[in-house]
Short mmCIF file of N, CA and C in Angstrom, two decimals:
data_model
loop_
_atom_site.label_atom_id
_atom_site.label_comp_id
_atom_site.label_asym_id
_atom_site.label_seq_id
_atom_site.Cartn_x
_atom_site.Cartn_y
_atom_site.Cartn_z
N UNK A 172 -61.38 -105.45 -225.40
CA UNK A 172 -61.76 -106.66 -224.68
C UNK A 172 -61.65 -106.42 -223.18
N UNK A 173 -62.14 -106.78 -222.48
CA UNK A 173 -62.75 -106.70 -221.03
C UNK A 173 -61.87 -107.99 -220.45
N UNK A 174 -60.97 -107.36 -219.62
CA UNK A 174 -60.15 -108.48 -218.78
C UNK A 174 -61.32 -109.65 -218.19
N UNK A 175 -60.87 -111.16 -218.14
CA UNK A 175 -61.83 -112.04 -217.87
C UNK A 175 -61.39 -112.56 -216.36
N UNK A 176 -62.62 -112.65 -215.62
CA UNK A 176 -62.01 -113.27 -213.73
C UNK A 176 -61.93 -114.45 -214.14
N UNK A 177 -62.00 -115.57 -214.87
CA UNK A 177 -61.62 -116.72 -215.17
C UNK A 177 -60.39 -117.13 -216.56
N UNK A 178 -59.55 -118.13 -215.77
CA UNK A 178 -58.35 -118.36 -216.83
C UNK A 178 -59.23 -119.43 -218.34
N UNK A 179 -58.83 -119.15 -218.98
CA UNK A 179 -59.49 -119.77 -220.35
C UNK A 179 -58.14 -120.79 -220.61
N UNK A 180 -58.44 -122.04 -220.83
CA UNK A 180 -57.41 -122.63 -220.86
C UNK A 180 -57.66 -123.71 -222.22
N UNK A 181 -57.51 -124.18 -223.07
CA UNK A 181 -58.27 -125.49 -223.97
C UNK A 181 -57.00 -125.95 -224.88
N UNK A 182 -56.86 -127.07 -225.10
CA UNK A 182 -55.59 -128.02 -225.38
C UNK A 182 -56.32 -128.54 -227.06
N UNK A 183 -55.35 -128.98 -227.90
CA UNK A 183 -55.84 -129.31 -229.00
C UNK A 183 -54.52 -129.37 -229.93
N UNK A 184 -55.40 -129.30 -231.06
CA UNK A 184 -53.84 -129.17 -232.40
C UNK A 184 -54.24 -128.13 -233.22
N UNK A 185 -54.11 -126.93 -233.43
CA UNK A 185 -54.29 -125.66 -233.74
C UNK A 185 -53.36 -125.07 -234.92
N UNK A 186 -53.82 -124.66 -236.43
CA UNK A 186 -53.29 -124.06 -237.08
C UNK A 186 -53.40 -122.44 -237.17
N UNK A 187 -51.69 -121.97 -236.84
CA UNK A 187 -52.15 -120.73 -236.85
C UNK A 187 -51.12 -119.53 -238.20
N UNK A 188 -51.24 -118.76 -238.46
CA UNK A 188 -50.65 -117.70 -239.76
C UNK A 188 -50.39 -116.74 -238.71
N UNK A 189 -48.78 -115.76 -238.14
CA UNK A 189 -48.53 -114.37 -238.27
C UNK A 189 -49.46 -113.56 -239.01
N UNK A 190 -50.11 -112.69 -238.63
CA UNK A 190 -50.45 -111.65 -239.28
C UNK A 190 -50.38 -110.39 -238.75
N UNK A 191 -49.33 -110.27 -238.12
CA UNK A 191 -48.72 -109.10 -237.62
C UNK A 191 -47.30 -109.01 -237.91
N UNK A 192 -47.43 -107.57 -238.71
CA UNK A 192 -46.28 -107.56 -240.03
C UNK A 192 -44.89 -107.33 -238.97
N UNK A 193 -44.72 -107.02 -237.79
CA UNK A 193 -43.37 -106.84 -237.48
C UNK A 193 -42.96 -108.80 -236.77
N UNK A 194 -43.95 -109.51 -237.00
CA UNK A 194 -43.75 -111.11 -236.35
C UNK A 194 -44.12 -110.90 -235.03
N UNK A 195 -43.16 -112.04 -234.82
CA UNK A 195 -43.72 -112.18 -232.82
C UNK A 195 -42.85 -112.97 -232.57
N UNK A 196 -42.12 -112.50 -231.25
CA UNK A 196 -41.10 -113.05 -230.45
C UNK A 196 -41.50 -114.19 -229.31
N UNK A 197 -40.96 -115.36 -229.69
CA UNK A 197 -41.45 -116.46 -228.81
C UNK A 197 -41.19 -116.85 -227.30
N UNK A 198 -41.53 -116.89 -226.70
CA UNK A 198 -41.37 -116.66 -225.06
C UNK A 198 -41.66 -118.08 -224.06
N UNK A 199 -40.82 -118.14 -223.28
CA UNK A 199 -40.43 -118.99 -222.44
C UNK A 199 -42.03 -119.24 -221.83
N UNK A 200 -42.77 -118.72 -221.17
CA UNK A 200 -44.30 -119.07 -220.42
C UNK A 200 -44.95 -117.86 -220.81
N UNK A 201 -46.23 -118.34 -220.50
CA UNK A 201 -47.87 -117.51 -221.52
C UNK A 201 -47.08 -116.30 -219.68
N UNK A 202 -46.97 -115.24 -220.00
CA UNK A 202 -46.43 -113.86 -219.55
C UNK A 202 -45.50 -112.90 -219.86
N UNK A 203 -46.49 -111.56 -219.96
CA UNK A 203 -45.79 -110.91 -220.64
C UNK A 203 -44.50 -110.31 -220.24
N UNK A 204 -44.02 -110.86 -219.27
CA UNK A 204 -43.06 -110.54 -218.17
C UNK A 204 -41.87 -111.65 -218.70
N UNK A 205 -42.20 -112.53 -219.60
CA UNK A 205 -41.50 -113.95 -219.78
C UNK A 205 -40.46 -113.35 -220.69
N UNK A 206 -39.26 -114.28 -220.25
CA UNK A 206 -38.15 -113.83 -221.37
C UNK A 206 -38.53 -114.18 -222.25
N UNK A 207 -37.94 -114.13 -223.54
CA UNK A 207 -38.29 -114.86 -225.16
C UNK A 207 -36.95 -115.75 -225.05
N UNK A 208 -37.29 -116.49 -226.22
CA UNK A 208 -36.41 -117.58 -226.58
C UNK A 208 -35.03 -117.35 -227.64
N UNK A 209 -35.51 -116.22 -227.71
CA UNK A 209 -34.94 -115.58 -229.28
C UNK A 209 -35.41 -115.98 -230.36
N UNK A 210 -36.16 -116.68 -230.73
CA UNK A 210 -36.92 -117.09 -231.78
C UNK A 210 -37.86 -116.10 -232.01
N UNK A 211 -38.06 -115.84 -233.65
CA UNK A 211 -39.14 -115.29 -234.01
C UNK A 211 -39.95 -115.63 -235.35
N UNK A 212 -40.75 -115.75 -235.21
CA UNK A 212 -42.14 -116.04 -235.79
C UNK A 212 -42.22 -115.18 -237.17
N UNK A 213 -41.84 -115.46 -238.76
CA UNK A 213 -42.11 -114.22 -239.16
C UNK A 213 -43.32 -114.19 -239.77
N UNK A 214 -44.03 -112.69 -240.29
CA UNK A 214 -44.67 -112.68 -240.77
C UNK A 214 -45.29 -112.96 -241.90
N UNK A 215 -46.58 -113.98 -242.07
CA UNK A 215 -46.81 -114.60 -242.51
C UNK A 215 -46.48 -116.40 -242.60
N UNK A 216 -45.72 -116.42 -241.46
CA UNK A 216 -45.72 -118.12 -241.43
C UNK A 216 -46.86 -118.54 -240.52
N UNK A 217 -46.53 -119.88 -241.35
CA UNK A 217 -47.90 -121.33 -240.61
C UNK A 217 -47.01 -121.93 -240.01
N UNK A 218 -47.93 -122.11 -238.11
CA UNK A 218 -47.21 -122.83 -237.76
C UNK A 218 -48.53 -123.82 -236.71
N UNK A 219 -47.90 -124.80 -236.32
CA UNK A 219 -48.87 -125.55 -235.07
C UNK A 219 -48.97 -125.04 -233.68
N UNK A 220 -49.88 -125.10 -232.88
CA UNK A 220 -49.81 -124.55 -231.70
C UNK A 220 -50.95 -126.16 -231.11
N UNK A 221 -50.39 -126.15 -229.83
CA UNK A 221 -51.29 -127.32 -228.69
C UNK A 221 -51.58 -126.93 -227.96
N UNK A 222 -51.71 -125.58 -227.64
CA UNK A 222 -52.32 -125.10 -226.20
C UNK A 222 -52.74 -123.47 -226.64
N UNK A 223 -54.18 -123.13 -225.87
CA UNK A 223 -54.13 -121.82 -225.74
C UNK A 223 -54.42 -121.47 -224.32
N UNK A 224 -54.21 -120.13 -223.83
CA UNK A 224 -54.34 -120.12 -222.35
C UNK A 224 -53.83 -118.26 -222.55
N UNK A 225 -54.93 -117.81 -221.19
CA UNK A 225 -55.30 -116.72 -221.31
C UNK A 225 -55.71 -116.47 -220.24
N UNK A 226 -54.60 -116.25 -218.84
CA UNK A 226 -54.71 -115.80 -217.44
C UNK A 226 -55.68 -115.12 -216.88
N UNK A 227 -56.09 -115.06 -215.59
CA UNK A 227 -57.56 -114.61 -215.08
C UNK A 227 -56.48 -113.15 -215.05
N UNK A 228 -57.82 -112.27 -215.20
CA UNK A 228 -57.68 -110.76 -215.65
C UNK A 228 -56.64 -110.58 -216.66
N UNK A 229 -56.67 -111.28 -217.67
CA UNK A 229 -55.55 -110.68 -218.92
C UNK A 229 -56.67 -110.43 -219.87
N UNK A 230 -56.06 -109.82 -221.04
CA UNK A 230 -57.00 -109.53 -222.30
C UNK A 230 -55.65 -110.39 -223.54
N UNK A 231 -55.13 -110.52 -223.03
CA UNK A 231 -53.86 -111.36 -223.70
C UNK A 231 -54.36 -112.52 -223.89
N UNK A 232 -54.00 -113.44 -225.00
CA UNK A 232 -54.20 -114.84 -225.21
C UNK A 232 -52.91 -115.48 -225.78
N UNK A 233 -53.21 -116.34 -225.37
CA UNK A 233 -51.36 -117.71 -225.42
C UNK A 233 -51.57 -118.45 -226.40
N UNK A 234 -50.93 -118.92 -227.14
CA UNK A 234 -50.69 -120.13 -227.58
C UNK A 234 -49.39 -120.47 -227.56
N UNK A 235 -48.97 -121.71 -227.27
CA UNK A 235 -47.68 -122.57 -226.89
C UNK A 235 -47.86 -123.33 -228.25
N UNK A 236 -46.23 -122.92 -228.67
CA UNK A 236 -45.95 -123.82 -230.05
C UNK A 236 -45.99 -125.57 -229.96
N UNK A 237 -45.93 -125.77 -230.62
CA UNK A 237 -46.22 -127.76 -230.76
C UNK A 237 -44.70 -127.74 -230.88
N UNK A 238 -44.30 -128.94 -230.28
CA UNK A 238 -42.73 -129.39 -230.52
C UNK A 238 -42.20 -129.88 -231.68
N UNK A 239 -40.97 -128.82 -232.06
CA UNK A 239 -40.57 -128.78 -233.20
C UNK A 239 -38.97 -128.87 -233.20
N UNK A 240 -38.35 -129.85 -234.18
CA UNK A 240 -36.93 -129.73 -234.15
C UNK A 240 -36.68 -128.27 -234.47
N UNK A 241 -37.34 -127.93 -235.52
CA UNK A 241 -36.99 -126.76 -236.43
C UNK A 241 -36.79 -125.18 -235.64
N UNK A 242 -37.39 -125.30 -234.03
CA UNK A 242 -37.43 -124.07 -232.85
C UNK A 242 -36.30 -124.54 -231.78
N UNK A 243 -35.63 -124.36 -231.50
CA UNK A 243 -34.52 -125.09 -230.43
C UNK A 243 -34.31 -123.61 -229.23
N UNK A 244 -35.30 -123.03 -229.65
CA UNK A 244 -35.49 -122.09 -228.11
C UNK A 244 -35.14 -122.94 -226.11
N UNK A 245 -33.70 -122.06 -226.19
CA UNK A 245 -33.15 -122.98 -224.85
C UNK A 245 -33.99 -122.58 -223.82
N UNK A 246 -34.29 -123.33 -222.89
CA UNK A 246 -34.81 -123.35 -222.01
C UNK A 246 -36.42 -124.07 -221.56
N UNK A 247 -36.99 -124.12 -222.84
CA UNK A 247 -38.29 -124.48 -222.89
C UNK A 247 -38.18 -125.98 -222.61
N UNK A 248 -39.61 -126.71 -222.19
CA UNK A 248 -39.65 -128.04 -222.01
C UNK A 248 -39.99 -128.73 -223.15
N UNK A 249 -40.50 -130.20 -223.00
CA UNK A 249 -40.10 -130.49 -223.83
C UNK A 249 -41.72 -130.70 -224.57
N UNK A 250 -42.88 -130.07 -223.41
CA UNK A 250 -44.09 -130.20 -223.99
C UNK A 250 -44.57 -129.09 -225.25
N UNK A 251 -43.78 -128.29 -225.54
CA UNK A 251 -43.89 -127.07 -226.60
C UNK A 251 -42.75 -126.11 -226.56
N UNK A 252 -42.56 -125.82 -227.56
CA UNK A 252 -41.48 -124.80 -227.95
C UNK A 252 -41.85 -123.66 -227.64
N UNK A 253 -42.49 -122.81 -226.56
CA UNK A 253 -42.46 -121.16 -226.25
C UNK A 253 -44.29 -120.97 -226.07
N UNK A 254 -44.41 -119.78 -226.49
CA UNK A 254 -45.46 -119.08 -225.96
C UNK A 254 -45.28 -117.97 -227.28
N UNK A 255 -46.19 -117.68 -227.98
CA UNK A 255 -46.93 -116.25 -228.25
C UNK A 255 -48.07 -115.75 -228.05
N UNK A 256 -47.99 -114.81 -228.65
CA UNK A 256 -49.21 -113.84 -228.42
C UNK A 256 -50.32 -114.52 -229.39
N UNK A 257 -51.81 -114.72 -228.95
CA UNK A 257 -52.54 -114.92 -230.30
C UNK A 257 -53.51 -113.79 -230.66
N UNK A 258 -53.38 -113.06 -229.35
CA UNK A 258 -53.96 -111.36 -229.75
C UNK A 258 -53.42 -110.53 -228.56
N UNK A 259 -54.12 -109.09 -228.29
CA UNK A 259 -53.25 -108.38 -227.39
C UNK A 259 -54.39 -107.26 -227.10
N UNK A 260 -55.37 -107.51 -226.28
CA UNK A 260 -56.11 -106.82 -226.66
C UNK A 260 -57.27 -106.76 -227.72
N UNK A 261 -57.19 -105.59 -228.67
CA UNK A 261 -58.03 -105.54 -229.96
C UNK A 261 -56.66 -105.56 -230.93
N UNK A 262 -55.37 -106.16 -230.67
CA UNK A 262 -54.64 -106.63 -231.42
C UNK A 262 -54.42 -107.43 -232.12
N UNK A 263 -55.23 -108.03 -233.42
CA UNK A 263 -54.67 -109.62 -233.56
C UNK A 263 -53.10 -109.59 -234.33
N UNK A 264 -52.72 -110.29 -233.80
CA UNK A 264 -51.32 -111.15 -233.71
C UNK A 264 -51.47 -112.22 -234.46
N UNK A 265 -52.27 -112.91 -234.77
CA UNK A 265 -51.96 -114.08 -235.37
C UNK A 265 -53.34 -114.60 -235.42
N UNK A 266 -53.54 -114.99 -237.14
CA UNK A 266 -54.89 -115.40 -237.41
C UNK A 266 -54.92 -117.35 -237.44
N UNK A 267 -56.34 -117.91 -236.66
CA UNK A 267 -56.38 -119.44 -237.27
C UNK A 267 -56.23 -119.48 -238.41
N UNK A 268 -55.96 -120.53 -238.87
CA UNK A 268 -56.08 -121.16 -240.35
C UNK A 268 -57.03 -122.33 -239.91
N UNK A 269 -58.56 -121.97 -239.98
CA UNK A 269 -59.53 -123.32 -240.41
C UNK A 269 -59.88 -123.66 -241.89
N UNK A 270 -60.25 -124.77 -242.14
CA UNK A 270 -60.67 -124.89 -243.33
C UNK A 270 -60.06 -124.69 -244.61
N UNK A 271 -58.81 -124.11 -244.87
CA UNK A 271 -58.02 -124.25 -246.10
C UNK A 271 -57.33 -125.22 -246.13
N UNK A 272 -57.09 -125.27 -247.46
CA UNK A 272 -56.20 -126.93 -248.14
C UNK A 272 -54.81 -126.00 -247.94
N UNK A 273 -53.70 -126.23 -246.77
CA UNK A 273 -52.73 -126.09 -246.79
C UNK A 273 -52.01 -128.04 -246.62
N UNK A 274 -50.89 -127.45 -247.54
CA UNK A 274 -50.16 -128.47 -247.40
C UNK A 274 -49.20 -128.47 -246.02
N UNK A 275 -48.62 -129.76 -246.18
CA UNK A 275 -47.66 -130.06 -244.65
C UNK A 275 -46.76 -129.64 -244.44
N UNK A 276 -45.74 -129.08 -245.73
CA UNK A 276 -44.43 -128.68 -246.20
C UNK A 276 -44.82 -126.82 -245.80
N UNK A 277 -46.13 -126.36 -245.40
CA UNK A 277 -46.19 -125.13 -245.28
C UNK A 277 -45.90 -124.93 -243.99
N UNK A 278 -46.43 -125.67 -243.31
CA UNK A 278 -45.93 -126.38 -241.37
C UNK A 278 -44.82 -125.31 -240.65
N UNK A 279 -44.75 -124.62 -240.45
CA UNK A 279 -43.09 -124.75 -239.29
C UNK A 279 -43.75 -124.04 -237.95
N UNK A 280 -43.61 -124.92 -236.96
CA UNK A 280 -42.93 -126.33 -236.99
C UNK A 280 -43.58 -127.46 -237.52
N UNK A 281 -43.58 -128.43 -237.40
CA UNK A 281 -44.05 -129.81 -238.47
C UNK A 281 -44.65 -130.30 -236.96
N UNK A 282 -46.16 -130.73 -237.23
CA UNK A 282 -46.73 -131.35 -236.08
C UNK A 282 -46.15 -132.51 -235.30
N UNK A 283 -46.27 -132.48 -234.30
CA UNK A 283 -45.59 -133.77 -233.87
C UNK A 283 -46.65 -135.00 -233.81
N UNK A 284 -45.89 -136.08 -233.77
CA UNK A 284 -46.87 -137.33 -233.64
C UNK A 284 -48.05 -137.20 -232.51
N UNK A 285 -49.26 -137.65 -232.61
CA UNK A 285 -50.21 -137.37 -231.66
C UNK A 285 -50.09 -138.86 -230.72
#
């Protein structure tokens, strides 16, 4: 992927699946410079995300977790629980989930009220 001169930014309610077998460590702001929270993501969980965002000249893409009791990563606000990776490059990190009948109980974190 070809670093982009414009930041890609788009807000929503987003289901996403780990599919990167070592997980993914959740991080304080969309940079790869950002501490993590200590939280990690394992592989193969569903979880919600409300934001993606993807800095001018990165090939990196963000998504910020949806607020969840179930993530208590200190430091974060109170608009989302962290930051991962949603690819890395020609890395994917973590696939959408459109269009399947998942149930709610598969969730973590559990969407918050809109």
């Amino acid at each position: 992927a070809v670093p982009s001169t414009k930041a890609y930014h788009e807000r929503g309610r987003f289901a996403y699946r780990v599919a990167y077998k070592g997980g993914i460590g959740v991080r304080l702001h969309p940079d790869v410079s950002s501490p993590t929270t200590g939280e990690v993501l394992q592989y193969g969980q569903v979880f919600w995300a409300i934001e993606r965002y993807a800095p001018v000249g990165s090939e990196i893409m963000f998504v910020r977790l949806a607020p969840s009791p179930q993530l208590q990563g200190g430091g974060v606000d109170d608009n989302g629980d962290g930051w991962v990776f949603e690819s890395k490059g020609s890395t994917s990190i973590l696939e959408r989930v459109n269009g399947q009948r998942i149930t709610s109980d598969s969730f973590s974190p559990s969407p918050s009220p809109a």
